[in-house]
mmCIF file of C-alpha atoms in Angstrom:
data_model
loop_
_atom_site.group_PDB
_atom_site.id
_atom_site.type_symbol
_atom_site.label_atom_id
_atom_site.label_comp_id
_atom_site.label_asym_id
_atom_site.label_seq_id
_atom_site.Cartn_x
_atom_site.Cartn_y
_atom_site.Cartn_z
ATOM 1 C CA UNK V 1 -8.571 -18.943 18.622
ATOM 2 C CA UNK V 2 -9.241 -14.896 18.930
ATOM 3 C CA UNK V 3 -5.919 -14.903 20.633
ATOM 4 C CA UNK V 4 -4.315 -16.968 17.889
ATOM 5 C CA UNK V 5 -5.385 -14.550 15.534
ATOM 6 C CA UNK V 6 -4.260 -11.729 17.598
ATOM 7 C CA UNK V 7 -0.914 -13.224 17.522
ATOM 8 C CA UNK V 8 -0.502 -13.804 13.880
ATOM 9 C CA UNK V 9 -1.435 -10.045 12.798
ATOM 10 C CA UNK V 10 1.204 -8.820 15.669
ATOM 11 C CA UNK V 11 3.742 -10.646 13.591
ATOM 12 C CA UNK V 12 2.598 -8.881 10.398
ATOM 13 C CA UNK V 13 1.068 -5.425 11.111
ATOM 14 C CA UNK V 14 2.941 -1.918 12.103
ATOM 15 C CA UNK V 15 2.533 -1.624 16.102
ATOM 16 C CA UNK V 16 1.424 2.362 16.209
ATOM 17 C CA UNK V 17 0.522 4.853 18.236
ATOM 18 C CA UNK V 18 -3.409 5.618 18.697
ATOM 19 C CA UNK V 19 -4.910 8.105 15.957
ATOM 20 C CA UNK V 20 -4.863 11.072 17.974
ATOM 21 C CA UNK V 21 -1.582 11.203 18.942
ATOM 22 C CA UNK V 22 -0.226 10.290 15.127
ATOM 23 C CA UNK V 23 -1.992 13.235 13.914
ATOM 24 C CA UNK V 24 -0.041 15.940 16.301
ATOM 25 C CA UNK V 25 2.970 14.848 16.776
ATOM 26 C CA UNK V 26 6.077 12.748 15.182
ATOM 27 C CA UNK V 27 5.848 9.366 16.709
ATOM 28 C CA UNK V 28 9.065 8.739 18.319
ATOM 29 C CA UNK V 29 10.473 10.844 20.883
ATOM 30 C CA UNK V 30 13.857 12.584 19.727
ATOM 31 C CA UNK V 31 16.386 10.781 21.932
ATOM 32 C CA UNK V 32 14.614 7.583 20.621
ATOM 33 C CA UNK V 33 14.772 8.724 17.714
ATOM 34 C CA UNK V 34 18.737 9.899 17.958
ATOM 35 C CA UNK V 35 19.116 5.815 19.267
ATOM 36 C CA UNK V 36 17.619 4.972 15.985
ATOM 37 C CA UNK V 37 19.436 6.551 13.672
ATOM 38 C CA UNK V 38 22.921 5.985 15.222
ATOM 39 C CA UNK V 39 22.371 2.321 14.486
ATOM 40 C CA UNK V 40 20.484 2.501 11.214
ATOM 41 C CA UNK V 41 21.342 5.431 9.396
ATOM 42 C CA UNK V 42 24.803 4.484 8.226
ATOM 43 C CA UNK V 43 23.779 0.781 6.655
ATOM 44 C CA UNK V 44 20.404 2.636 4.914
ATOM 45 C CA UNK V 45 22.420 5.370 3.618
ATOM 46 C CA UNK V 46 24.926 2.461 1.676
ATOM 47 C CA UNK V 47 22.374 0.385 1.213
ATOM 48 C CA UNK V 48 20.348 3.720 -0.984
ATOM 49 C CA UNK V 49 24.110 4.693 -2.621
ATOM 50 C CA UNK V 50 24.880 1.473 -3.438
ATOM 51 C CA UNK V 51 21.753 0.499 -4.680
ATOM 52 C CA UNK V 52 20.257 3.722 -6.200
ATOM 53 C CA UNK V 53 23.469 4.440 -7.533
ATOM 54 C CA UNK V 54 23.544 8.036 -6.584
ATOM 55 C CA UNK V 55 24.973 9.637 -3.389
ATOM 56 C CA UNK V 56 22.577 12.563 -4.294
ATOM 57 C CA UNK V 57 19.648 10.210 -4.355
ATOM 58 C CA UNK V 58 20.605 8.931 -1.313
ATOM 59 C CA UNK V 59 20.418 11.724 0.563
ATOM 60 C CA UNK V 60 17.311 12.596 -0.222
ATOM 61 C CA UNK V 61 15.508 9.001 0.565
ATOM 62 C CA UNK V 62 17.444 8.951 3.823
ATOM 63 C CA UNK V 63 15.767 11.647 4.561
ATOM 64 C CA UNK V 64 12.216 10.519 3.205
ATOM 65 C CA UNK V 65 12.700 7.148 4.448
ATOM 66 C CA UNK V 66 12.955 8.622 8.554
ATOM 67 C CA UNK V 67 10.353 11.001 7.901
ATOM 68 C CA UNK V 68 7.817 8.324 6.845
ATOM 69 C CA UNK V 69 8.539 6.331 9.693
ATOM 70 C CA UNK V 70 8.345 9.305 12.361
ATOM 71 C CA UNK V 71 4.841 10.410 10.874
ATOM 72 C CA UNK V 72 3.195 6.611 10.502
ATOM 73 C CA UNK V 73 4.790 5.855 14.263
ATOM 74 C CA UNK V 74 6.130 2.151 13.226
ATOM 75 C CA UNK V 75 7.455 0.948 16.226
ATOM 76 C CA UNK V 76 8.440 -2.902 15.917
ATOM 77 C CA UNK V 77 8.225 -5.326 17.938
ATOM 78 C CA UNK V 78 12.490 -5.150 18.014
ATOM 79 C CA UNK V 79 14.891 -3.205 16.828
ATOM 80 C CA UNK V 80 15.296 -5.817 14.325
ATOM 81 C CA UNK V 81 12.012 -5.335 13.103
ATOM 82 C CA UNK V 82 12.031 -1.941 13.161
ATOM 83 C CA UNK V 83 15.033 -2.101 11.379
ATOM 84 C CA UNK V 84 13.790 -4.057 8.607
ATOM 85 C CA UNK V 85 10.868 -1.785 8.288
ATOM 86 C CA UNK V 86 12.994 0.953 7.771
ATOM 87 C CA UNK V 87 14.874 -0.956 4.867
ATOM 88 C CA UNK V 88 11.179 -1.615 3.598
ATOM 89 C CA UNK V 89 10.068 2.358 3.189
ATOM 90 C CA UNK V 90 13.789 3.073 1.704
ATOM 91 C CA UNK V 91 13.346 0.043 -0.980
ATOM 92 C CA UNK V 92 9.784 0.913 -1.982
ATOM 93 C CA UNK V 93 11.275 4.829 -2.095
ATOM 94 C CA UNK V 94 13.627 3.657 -4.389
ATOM 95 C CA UNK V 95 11.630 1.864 -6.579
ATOM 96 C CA UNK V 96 9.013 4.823 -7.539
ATOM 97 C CA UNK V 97 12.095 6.665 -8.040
ATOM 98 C CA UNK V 98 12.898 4.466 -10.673
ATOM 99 C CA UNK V 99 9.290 4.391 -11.903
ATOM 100 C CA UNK V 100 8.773 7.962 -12.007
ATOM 101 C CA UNK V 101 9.362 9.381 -15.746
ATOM 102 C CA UNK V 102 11.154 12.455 -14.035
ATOM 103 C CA UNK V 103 13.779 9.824 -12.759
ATOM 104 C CA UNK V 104 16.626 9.988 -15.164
ATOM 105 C CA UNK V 105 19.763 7.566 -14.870
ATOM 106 C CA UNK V 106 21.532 9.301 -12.674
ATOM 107 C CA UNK V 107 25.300 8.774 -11.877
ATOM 108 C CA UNK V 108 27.229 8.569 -8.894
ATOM 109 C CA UNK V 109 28.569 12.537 -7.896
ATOM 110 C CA UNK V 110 31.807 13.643 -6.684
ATOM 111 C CA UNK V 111 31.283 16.365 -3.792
ATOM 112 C CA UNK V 112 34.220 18.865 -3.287
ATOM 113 C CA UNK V 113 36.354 16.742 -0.574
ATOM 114 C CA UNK V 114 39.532 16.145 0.551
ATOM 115 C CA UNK V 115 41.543 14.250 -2.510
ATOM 116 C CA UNK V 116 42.304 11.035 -0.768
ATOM 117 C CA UNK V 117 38.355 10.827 -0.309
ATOM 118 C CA UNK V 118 37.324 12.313 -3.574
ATOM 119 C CA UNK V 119 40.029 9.821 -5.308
ATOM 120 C CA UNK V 120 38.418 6.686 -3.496
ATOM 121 C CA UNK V 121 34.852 7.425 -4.843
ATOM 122 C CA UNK V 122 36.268 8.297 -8.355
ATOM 123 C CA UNK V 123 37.520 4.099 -8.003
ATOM 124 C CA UNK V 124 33.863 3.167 -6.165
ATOM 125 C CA UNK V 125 32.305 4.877 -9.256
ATOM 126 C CA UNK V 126 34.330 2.739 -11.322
ATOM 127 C CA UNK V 127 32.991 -0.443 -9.779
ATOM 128 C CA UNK V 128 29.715 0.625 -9.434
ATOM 129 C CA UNK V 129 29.506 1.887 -13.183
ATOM 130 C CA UNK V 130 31.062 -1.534 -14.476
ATOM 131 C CA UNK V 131 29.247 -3.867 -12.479
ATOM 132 C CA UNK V 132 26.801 -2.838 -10.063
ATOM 133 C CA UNK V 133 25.420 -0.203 -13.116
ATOM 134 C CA UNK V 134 24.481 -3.218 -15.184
ATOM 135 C CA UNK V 135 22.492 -5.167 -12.698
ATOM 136 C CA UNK V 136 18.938 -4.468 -12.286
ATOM 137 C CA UNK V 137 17.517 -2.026 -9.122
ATOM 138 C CA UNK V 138 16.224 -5.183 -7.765
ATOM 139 C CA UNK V 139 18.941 -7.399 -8.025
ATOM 140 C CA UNK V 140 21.143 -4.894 -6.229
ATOM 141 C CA UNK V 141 18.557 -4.767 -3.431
ATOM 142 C CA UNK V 142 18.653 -8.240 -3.276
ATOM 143 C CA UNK V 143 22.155 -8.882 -3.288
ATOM 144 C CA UNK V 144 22.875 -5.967 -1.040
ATOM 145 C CA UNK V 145 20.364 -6.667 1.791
ATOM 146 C CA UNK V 146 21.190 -10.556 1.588
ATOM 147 C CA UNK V 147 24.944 -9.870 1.525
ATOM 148 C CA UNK V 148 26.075 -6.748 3.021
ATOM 149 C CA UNK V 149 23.276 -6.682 5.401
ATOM 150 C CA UNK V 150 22.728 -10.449 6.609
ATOM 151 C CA UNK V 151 19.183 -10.778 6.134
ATOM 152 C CA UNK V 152 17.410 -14.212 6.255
ATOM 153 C CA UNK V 153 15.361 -14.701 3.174
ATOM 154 C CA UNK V 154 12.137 -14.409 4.604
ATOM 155 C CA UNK V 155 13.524 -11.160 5.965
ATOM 156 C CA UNK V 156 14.604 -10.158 2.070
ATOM 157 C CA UNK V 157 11.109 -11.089 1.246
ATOM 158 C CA UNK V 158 9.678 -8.964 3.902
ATOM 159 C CA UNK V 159 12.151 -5.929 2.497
ATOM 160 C CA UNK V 160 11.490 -6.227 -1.039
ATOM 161 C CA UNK V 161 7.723 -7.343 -1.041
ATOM 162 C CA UNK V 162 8.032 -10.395 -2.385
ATOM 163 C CA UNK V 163 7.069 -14.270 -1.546
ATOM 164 C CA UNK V 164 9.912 -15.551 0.791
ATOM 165 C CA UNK V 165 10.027 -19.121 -1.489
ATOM 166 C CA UNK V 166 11.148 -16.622 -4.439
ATOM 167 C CA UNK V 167 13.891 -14.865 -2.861
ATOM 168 C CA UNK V 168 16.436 -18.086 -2.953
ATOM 169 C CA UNK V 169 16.354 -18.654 -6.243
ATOM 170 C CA UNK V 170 15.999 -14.856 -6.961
ATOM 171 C CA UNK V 171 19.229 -14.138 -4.937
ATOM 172 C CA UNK V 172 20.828 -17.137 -6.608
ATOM 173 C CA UNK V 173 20.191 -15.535 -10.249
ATOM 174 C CA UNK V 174 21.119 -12.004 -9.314
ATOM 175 C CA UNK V 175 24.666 -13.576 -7.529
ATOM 176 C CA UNK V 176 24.989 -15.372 -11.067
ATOM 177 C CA UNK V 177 24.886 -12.445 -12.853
ATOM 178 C CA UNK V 178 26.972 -10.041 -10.830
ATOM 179 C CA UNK V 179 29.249 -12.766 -11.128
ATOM 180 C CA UNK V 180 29.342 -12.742 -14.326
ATOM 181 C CA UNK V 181 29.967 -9.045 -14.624
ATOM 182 C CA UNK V 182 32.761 -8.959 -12.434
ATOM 183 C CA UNK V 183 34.375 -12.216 -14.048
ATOM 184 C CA UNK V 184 34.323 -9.530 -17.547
ATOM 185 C CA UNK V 185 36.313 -7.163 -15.226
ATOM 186 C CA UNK V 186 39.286 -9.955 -14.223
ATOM 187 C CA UNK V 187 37.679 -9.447 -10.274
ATOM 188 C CA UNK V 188 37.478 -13.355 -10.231
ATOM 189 C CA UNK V 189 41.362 -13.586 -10.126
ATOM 190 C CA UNK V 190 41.233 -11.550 -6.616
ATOM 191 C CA UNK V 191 39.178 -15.069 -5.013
ATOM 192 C CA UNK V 192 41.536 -16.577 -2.919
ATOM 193 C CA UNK V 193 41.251 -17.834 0.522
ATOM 194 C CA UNK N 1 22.420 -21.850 -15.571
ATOM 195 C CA UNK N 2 22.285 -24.651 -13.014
ATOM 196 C CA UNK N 3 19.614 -23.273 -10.434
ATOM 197 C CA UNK N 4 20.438 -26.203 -7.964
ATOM 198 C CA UNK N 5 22.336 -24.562 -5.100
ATOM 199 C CA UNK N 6 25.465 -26.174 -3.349
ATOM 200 C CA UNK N 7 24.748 -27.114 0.023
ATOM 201 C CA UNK N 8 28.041 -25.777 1.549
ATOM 202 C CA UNK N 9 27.534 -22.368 -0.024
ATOM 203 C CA UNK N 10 26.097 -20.911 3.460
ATOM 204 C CA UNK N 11 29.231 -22.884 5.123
ATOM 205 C CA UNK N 12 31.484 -21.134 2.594
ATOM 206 C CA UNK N 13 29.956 -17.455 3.154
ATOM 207 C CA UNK N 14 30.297 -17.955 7.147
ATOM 208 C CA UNK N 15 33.820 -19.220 6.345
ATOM 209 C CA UNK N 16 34.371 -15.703 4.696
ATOM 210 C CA UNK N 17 32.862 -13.423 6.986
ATOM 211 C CA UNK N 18 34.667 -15.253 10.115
ATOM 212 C CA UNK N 19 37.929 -15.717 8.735
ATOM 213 C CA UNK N 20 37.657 -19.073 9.375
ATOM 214 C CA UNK N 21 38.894 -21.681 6.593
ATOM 215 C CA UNK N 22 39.072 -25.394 6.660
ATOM 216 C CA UNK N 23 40.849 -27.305 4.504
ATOM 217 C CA UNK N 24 37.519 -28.926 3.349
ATOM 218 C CA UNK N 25 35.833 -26.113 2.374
ATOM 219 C CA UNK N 26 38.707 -24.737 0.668
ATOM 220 C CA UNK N 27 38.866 -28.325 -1.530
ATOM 221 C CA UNK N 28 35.746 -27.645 -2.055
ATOM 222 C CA UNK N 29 35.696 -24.248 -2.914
ATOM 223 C CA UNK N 30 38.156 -25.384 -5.836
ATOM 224 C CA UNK N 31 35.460 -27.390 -7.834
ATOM 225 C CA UNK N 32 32.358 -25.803 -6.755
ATOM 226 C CA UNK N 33 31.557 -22.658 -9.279
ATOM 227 C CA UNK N 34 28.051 -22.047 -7.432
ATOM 228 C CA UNK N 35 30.164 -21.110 -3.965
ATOM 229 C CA UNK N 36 32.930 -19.146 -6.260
ATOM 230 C CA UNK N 37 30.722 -17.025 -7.329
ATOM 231 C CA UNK N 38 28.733 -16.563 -3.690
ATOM 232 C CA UNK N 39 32.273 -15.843 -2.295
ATOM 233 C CA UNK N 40 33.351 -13.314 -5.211
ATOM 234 C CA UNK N 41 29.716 -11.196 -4.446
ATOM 235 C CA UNK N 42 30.291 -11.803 -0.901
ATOM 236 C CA UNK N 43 33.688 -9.704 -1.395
ATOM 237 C CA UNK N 44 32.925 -7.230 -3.752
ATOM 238 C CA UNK N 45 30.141 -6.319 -2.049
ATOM 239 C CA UNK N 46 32.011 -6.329 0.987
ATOM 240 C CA UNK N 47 34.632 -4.062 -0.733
ATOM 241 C CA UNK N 48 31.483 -1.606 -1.723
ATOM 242 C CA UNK N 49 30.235 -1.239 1.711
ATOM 243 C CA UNK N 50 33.485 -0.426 3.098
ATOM 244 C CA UNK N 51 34.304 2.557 0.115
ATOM 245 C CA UNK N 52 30.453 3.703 0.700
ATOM 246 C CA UNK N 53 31.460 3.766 4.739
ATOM 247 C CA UNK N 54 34.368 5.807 3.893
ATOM 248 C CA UNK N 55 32.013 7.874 1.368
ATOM 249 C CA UNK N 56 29.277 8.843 3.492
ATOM 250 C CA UNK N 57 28.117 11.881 4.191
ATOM 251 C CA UNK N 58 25.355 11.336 7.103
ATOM 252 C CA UNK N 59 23.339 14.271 8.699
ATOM 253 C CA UNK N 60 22.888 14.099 12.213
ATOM 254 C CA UNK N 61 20.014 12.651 13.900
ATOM 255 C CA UNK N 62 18.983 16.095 15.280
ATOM 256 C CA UNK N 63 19.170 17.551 11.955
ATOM 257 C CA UNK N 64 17.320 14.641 10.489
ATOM 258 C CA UNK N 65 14.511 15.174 12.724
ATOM 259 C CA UNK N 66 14.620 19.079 13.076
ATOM 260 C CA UNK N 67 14.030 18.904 9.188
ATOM 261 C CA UNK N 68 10.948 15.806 9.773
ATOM 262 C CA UNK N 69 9.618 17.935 12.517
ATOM 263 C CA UNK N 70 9.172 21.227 10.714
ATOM 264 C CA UNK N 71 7.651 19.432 7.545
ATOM 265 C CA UNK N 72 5.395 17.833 9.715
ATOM 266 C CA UNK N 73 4.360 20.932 11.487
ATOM 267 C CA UNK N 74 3.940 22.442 7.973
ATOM 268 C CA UNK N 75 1.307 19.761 7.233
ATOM 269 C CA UNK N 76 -0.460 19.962 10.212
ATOM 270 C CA UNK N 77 -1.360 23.746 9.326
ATOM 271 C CA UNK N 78 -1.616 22.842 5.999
ATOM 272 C CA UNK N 79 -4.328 20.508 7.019
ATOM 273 C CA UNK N 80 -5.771 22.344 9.397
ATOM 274 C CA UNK N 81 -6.501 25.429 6.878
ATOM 275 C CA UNK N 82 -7.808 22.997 4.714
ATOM 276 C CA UNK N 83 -11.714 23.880 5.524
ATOM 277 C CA UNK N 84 -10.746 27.576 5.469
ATOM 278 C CA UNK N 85 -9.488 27.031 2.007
ATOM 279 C CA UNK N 86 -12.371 25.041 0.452
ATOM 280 C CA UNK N 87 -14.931 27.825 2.111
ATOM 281 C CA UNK N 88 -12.718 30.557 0.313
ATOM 282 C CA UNK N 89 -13.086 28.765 -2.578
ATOM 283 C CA UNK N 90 -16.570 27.804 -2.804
ATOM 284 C CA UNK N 91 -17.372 32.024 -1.626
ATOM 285 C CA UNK N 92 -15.245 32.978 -4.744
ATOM 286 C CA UNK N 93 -17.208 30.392 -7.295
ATOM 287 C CA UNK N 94 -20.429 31.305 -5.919
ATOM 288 C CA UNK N 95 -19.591 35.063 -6.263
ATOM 289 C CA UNK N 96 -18.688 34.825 -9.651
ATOM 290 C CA UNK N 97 -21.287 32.705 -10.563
ATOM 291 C CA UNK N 98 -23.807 35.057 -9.188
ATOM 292 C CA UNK N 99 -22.187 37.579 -10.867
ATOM 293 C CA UNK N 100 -21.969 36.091 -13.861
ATOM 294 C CA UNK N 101 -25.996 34.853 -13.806
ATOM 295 C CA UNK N 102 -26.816 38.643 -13.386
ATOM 296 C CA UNK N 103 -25.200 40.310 -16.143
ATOM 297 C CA UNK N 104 -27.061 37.437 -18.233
ATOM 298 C CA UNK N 105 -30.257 38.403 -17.020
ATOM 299 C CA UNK N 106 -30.059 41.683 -17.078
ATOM 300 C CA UNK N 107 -28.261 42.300 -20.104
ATOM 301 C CA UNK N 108 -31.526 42.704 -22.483
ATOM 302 C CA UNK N 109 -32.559 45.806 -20.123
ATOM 303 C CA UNK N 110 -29.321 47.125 -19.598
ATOM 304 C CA UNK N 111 -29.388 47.258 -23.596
ATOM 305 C CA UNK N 112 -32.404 49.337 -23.571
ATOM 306 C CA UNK N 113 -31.142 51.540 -21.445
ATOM 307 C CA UNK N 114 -28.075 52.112 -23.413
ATOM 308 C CA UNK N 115 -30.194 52.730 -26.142
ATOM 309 C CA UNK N 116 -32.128 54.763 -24.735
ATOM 310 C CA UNK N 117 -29.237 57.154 -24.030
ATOM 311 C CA UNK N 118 -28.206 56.908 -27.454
ATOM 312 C CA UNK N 119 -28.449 60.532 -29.139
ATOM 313 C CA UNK N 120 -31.638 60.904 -30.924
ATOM 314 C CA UNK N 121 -30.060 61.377 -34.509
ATOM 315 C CA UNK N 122 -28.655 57.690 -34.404
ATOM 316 C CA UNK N 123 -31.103 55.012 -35.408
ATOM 317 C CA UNK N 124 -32.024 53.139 -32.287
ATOM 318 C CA UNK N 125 -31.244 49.281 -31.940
ATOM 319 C CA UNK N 126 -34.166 47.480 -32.724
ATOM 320 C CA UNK N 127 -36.102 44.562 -30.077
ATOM 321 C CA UNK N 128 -34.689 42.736 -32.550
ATOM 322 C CA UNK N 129 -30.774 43.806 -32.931
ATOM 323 C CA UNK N 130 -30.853 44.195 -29.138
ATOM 324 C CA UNK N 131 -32.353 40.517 -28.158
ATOM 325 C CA UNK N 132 -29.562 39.241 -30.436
ATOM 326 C CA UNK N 133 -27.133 41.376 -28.988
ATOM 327 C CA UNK N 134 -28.497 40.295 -25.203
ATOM 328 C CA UNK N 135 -28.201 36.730 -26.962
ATOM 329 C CA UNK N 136 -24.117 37.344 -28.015
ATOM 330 C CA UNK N 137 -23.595 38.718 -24.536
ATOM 331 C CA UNK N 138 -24.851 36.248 -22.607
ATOM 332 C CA UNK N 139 -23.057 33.613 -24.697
ATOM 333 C CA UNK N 140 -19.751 35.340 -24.179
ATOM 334 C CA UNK N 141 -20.325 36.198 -20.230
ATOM 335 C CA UNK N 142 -20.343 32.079 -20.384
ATOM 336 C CA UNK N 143 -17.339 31.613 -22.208
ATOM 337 C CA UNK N 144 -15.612 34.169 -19.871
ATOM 338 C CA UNK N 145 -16.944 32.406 -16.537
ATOM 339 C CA UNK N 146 -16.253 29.357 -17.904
ATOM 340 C CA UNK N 147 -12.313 30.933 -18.694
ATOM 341 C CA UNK N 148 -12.411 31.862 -14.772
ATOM 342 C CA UNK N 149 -14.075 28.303 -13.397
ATOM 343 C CA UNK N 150 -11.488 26.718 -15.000
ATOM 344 C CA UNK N 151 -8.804 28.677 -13.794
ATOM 345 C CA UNK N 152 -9.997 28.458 -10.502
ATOM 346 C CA UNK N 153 -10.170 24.919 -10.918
ATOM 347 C CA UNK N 154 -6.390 24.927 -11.794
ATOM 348 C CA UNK N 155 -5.742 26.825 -9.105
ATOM 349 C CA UNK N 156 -7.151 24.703 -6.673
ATOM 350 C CA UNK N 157 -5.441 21.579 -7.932
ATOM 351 C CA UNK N 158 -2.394 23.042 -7.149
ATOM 352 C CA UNK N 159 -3.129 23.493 -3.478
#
């Protein structure tokens, strides 16, 4: 039964370092931390553009979101896990952004590039101001992380904090909506198979 | 809104991300306005994460951790001065406290000994002009170490 137990909170709870080494160093060491980023930083960095609608912002919470991890030593039972985790401090980052009264809506930047580039974001703007700009922070989470990034729903529900029976329906209403949106721009006429 | 999802709509998705089509599911797709709208998100949002590949601007990992390593190292002293602070704190209250506690109680004798220096043509403060006096003083060496509590306070908050 004890063991039972054990099992079920190892399914749950952060696996971390002990105490004493948390509180002197970063808990990862740099070339497993280098392996870590390669493979997560470029889906977290979309996934914070995309769904904080600001490059800017992303930055910034790319930055917070590694930090956090390397100081509370999460270390997953996969990378999977780990993975998700990651997504987990970046959504809950993004959210008391959006709660804070200093937040302000902030748009998507243009950064001094080559044109080609530079011209491309001035069209992912566009999209992003006339459809994903309307939905609500957690309906682009939701879409994004079921969508873009695969997840299972009780994975999404792990992400986002809420109870894995929601997320279905949740995901199904959010889809409806940015459907919706995009139907008002004529996207639905690019649909074919 | 019909909530009641289409039971090919994971079939349809898979069919998109695979490139993989039967004729079925493209019937299907046809009459079914729950999967044309899960294939439409599926591609726009497919579209987004290819322009935000082509957008980002990533540090590397080294600078990503050079940066979490020196904040962390900041904290670390910052938390380890921590007792250092409070002590430095708690010596400046007391000190002005103490200070503050002695000018109140010796402020009636430090009056008569002003008065006492007085020149001998001016009329002398009276016991009672001087207690009141003592009593104004004492009041406003209160105000004035409240004034400096409080900005200590502030102070303090902020570290």
């Amino acid at each position: 039964m004890f063991t039972v137990a054990g099992s079920a909170l190892a399914l749950r709870a952060p696996l971390r370092r002990p105490p004493a080494e948390v509180e002197n160093d970063l808990c990862m060491t740099q070339e497993e931390f280098r392996s870590f980023y390669e493979q997560t930083s470029g889906p977290l960095w979309r996934y914070l553009a995309r769904a904080g609608r600001s490059e800017d912002l992303a930055d910034d919470l790319l930055q917070e979101s590694y930090y956090r991890i390397l100081r509370v030593g999460f270390r997953g039972e996969s990378e999977a896990h780990r993975k998700n985790y990651l997504f987990r401090v970046a959504t809950n980052l993004l959210r008391d952004h959006f709660r804070s009264p200093k937040s302000s809506e902030k748009s998507l930047t243009v950064e001094p590039v080559a044109e080609e580039v530079a011209q491309h974001r001035v069209e992912v703007q566009k999209d992003v101001g006339q459809a994903m700009e309307k939905l609500k922070l957690r309906d682009r989470q939701l879409l994004w992380l079921a969508h873009v990034e695969g997840l299972s729903h009780n994975e999404v529900a792990e992400v986002l904090g809420v109870k894995a029976a929601s997320v279905r329906l949740m995901v199904f209403r959010a889809r409806k909506r940015l459907a919706e949106l995009l139907r008002d721009e004529g996207y639905v006429s690019e649909v074919t198979t | 809104m019909s909530e009641k999802r289409c039971n090919l709509e994971r079939a349809v998705l898979s069919a998109e991300r695979t490139r993989k089509w039967s004729d079925d599911l493209r019937r299907h797709l046809e009459s079914c306005p729950d999967c044309t709208d899960a294939l439409m998100v599926e591609r726009f949002l497919a579209s987004e994460n290819t322009a935000a590949s082509t957008a980002s601007r990533l540090p590397t990992a080294d600078q990503v951790w050079w940066r979490a390593d020196l904040r962390h190292r900041r904290e670390m002293t910052r938390r380890a001065q921590l007792p250092i602070r409070v002590l430095e704190k708690a010596a400046q209250l007391a000190g002005v406290a103490a200070a503050g506690v002695g000018l109140a109680w010796s402020a009636p004798t430090l009056l008569d000994w002003l008065g006492a220096l007085a020149p001998t043509q001016m009329t002398t403060p009276d016991v009672t002009l001087s207690a009141t006096t003592a009593l104004w003083l004492a009041l406003g060496t209160g105000v004035v170490l409240s004034l400096i509590l409080a900005g200590l306070e502030t102070l303090w908050a902020e570290d």
